[in-house]
mmCIF file of C-alpha atoms in Angstrom:
data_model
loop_
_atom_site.group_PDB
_atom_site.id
_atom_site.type_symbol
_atom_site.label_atom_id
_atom_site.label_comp_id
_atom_site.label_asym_id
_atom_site.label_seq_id
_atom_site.Cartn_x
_atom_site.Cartn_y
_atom_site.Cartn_z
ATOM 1 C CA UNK A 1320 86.900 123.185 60.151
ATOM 2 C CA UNK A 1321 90.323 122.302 59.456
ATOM 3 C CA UNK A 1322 93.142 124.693 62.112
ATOM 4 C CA UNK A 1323 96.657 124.398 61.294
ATOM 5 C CA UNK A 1324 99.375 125.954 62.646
ATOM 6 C CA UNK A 1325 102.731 126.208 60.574
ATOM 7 C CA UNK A 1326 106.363 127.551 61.213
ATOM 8 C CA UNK A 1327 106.977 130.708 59.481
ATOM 9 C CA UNK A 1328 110.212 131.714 57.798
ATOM 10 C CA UNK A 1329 111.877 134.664 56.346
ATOM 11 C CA UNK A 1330 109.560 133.735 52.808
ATOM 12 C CA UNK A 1331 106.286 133.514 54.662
ATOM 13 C CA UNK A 1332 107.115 136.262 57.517
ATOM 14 C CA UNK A 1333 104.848 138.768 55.738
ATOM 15 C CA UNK A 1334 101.797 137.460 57.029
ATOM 16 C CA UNK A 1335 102.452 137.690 59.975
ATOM 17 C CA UNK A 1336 103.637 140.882 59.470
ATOM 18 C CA UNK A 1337 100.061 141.816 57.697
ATOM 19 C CA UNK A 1338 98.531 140.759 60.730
ATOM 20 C CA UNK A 1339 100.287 142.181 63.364
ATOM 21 C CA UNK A 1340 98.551 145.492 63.004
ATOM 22 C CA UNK A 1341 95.363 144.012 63.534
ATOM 23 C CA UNK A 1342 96.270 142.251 67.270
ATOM 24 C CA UNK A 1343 97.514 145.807 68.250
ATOM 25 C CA UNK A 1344 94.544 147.473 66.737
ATOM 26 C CA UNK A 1345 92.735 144.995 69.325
ATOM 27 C CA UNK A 1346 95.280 145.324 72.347
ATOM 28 C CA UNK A 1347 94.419 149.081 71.667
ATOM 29 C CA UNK A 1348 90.801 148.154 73.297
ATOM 30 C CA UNK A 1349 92.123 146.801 76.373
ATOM 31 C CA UNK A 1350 95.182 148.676 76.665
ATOM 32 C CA UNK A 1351 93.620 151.973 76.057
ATOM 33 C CA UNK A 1352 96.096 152.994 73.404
ATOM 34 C CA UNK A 1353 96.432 155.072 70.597
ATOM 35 C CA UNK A 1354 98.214 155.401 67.499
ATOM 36 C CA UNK A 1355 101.215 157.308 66.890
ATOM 37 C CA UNK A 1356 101.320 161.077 65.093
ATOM 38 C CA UNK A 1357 101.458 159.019 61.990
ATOM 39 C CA UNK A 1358 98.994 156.391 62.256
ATOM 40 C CA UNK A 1359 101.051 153.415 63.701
ATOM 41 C CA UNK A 1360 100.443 151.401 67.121
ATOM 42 C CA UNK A 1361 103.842 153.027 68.423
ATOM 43 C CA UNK A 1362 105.142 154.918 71.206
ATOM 44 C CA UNK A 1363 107.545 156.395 69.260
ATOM 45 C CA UNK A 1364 108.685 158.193 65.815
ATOM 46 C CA UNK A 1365 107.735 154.877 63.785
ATOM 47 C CA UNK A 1366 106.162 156.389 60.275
ATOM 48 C CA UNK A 1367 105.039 153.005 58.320
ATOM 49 C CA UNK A 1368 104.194 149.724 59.095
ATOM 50 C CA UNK A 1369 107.350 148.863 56.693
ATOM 51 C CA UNK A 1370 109.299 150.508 59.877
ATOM 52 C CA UNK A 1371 107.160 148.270 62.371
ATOM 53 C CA UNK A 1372 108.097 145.434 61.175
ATOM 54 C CA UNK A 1373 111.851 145.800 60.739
ATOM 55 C CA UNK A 1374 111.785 145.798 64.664
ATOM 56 C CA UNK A 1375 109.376 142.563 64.617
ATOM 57 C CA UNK A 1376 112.044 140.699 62.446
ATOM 58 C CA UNK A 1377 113.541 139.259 65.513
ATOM 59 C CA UNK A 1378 110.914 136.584 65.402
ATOM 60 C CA UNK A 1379 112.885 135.366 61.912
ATOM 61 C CA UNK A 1380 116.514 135.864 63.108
ATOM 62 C CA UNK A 1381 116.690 133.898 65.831
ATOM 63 C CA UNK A 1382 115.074 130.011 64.733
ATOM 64 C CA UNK A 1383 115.013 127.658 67.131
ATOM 65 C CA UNK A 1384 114.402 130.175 70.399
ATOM 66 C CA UNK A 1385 111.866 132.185 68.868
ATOM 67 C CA UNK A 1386 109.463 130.819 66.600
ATOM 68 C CA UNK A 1387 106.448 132.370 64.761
ATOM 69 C CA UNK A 1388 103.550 130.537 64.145
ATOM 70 C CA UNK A 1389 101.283 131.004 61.926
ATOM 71 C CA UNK A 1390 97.772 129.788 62.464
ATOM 72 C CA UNK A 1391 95.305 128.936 59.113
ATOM 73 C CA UNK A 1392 91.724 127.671 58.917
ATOM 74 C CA UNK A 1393 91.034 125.945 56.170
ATOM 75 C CA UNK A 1394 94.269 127.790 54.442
ATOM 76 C CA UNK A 1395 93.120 131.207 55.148
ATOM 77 C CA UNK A 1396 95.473 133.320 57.954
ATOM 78 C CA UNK A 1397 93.180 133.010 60.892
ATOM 79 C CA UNK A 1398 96.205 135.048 63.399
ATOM 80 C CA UNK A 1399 99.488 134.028 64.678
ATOM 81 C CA UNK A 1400 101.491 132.605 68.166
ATOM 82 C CA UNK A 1401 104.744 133.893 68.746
ATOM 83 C CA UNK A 1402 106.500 131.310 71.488
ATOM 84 C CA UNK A 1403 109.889 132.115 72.954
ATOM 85 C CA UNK A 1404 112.642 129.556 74.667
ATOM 86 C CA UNK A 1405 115.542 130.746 76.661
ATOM 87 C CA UNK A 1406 116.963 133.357 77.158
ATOM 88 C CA UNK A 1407 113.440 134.765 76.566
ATOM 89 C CA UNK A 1408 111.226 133.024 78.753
ATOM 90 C CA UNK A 1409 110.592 134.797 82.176
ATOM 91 C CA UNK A 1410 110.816 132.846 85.486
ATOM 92 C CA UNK A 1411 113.246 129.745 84.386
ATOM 93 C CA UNK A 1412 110.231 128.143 82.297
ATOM 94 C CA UNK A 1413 111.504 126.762 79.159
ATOM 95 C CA UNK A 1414 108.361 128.159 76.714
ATOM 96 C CA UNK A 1415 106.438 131.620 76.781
ATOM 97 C CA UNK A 1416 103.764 132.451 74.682
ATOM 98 C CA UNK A 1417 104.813 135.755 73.683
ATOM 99 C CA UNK A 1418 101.871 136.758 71.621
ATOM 100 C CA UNK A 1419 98.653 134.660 70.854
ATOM 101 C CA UNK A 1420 96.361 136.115 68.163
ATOM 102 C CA UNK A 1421 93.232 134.909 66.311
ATOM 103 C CA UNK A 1422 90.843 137.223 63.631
ATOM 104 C CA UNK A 1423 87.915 138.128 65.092
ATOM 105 C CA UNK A 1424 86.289 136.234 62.087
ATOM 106 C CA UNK A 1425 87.426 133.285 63.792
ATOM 107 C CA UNK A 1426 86.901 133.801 67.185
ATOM 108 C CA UNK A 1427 84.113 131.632 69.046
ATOM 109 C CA UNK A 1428 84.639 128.682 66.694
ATOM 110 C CA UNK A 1429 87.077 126.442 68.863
ATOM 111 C CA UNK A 1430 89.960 127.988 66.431
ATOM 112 C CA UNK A 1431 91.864 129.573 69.460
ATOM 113 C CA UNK A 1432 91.752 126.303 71.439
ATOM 114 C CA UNK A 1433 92.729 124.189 68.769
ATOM 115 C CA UNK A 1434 95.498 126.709 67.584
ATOM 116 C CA UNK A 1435 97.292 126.697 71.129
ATOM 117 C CA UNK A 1436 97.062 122.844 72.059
ATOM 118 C CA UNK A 1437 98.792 122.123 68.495
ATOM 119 C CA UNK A 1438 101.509 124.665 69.739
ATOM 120 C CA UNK A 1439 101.751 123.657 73.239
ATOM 121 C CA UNK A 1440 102.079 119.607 71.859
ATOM 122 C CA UNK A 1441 104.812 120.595 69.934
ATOM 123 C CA UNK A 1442 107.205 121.763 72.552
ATOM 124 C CA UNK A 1443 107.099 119.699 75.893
ATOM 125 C CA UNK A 1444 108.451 121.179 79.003
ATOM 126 C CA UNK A 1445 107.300 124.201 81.583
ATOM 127 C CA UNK A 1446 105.502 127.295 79.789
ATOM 128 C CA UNK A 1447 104.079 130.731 80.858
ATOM 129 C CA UNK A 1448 101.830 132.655 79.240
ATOM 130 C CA UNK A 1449 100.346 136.298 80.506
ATOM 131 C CA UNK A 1450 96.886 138.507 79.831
ATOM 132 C CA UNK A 1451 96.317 141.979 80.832
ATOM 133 C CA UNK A 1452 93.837 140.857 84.223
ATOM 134 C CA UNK A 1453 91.678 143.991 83.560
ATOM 135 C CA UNK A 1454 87.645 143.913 83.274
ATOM 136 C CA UNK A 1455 88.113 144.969 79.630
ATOM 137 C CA UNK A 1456 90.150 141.761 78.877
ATOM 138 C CA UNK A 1457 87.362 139.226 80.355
ATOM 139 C CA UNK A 1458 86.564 137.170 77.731
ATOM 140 C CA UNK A 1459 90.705 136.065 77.166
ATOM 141 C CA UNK A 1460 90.863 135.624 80.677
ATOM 142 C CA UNK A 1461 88.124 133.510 80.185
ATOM 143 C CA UNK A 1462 89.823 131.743 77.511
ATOM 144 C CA UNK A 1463 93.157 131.218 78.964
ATOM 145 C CA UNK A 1464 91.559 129.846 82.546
ATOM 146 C CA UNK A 1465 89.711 127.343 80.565
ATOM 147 C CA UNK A 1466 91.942 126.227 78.283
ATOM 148 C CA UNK A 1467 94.923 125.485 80.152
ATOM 149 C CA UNK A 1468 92.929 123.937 82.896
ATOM 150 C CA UNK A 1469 91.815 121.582 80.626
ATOM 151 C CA UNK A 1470 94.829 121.096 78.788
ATOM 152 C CA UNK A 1471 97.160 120.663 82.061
ATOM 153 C CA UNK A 1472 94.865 120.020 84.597
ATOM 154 C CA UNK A 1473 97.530 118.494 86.972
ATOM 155 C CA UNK A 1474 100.055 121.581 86.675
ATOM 156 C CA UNK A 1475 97.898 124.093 85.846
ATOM 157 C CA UNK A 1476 98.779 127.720 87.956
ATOM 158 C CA UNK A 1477 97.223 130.874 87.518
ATOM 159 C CA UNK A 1478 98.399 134.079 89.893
ATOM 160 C CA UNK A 1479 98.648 137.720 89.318
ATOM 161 C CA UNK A 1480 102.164 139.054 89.315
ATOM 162 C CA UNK A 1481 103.805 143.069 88.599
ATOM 163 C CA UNK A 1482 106.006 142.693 86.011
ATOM 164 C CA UNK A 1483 108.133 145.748 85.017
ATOM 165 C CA UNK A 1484 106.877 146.505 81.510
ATOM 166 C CA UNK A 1485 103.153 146.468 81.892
ATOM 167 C CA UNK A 1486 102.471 146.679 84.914
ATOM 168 C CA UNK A 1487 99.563 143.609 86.867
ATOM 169 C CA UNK A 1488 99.886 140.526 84.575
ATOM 170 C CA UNK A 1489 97.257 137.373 84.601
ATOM 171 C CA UNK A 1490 100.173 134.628 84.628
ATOM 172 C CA UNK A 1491 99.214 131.252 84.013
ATOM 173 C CA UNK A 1492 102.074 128.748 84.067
ATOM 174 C CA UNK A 1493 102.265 124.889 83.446
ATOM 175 C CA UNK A 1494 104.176 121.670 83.054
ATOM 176 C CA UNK A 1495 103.100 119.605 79.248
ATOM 177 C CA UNK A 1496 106.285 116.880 79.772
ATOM 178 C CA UNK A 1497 104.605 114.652 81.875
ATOM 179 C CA UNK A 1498 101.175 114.556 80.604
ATOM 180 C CA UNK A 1499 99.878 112.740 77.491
ATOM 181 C CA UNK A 1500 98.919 115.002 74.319
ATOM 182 C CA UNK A 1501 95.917 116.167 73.841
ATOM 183 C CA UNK A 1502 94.591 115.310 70.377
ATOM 184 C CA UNK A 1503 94.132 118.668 67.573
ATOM 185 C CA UNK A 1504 90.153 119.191 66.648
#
């Protein structure tokens, strides 16, 4: 099973954009939220997904400090990692993965590992990423612990931290620039 991952642009946005839906549709399970009067995974007045993703387009407006990746398997969209650089990266780290998404289709195949080592090899240098540490998100906690161990062993932290947005965070932060790269499956 081939996994790619590939730097969208303002031509290729839209699938991302079809996508995006779907990861809130599953934060909804751990999150416990609902959809807006109109249908939409919004707090607010949003009416269309068309109106969603205007506010997403920041991901395409700023290239170079954030940058949307799109993950495939075997050429088919298989989800998406959205990785921020300063002045968007909490803590002083120089990388945050923002938002990390893979099809359910696709999940238990080694796609999500694969998918986040080829983005972490790409950019060298401190990152941070954060899960939602709740018994309802177990199995990405899971996934997270395991995979970053094993990718950083030697700089591989893990605490839980209050951040002002959402509330108790699973943080898991770690240094790639001194390490060798670990090879894509």
């Amino acid at each position: 099973m081939k996994v790619s991952i590939s730097l969208t642009d303002q031509n290729t946005k839209f699938v991302i954009n079809n996508l995006y839906p779907l990861y809130l549709h599953d934060l909804s399970e751990i999150w416990g939220w609902r959809p807006n009067q109109y249908g939409v995974f919004e707090t607010d007045d949003t009416l269309t997904l068309q109106d969603q993703n205007k506010v997403f387009d920041i991901w395409w407006e700023k290239p170079s400090i954030l940058i949307p990746y799109l993950v495939t398997v075997e050429d088919i969209p298989a989800g998406f990692a959205l990785v921020a650089t300063p002045p968007y990266t909490p803590h002083g780290t120089e990388f945050y993965l923002n938002e990390f998404f893979i099809l359910r289709s696709f999940r238990g195949q080694g796609v999500a590992e694969a998918a986040a080592i080829q983005v972490f090899n790409l950019h060298s240098g401190t990152w941070e990423l954060q899960t939602n540490p709740t018994d309802s998100n177990k199995r990405a906690q899971a996934f997270w612990r395991k995979t970053v161990r094993n990718y950083a062993p030697d700089s591989y932290l893990e605490e839980m931290m209050e951040t002002s947005d959402d509330g108790n965070k699973l943080v898991f932060t770690f240094d790639n620039s001194k390490q060798a790269l670990i090879s894509n499956r």
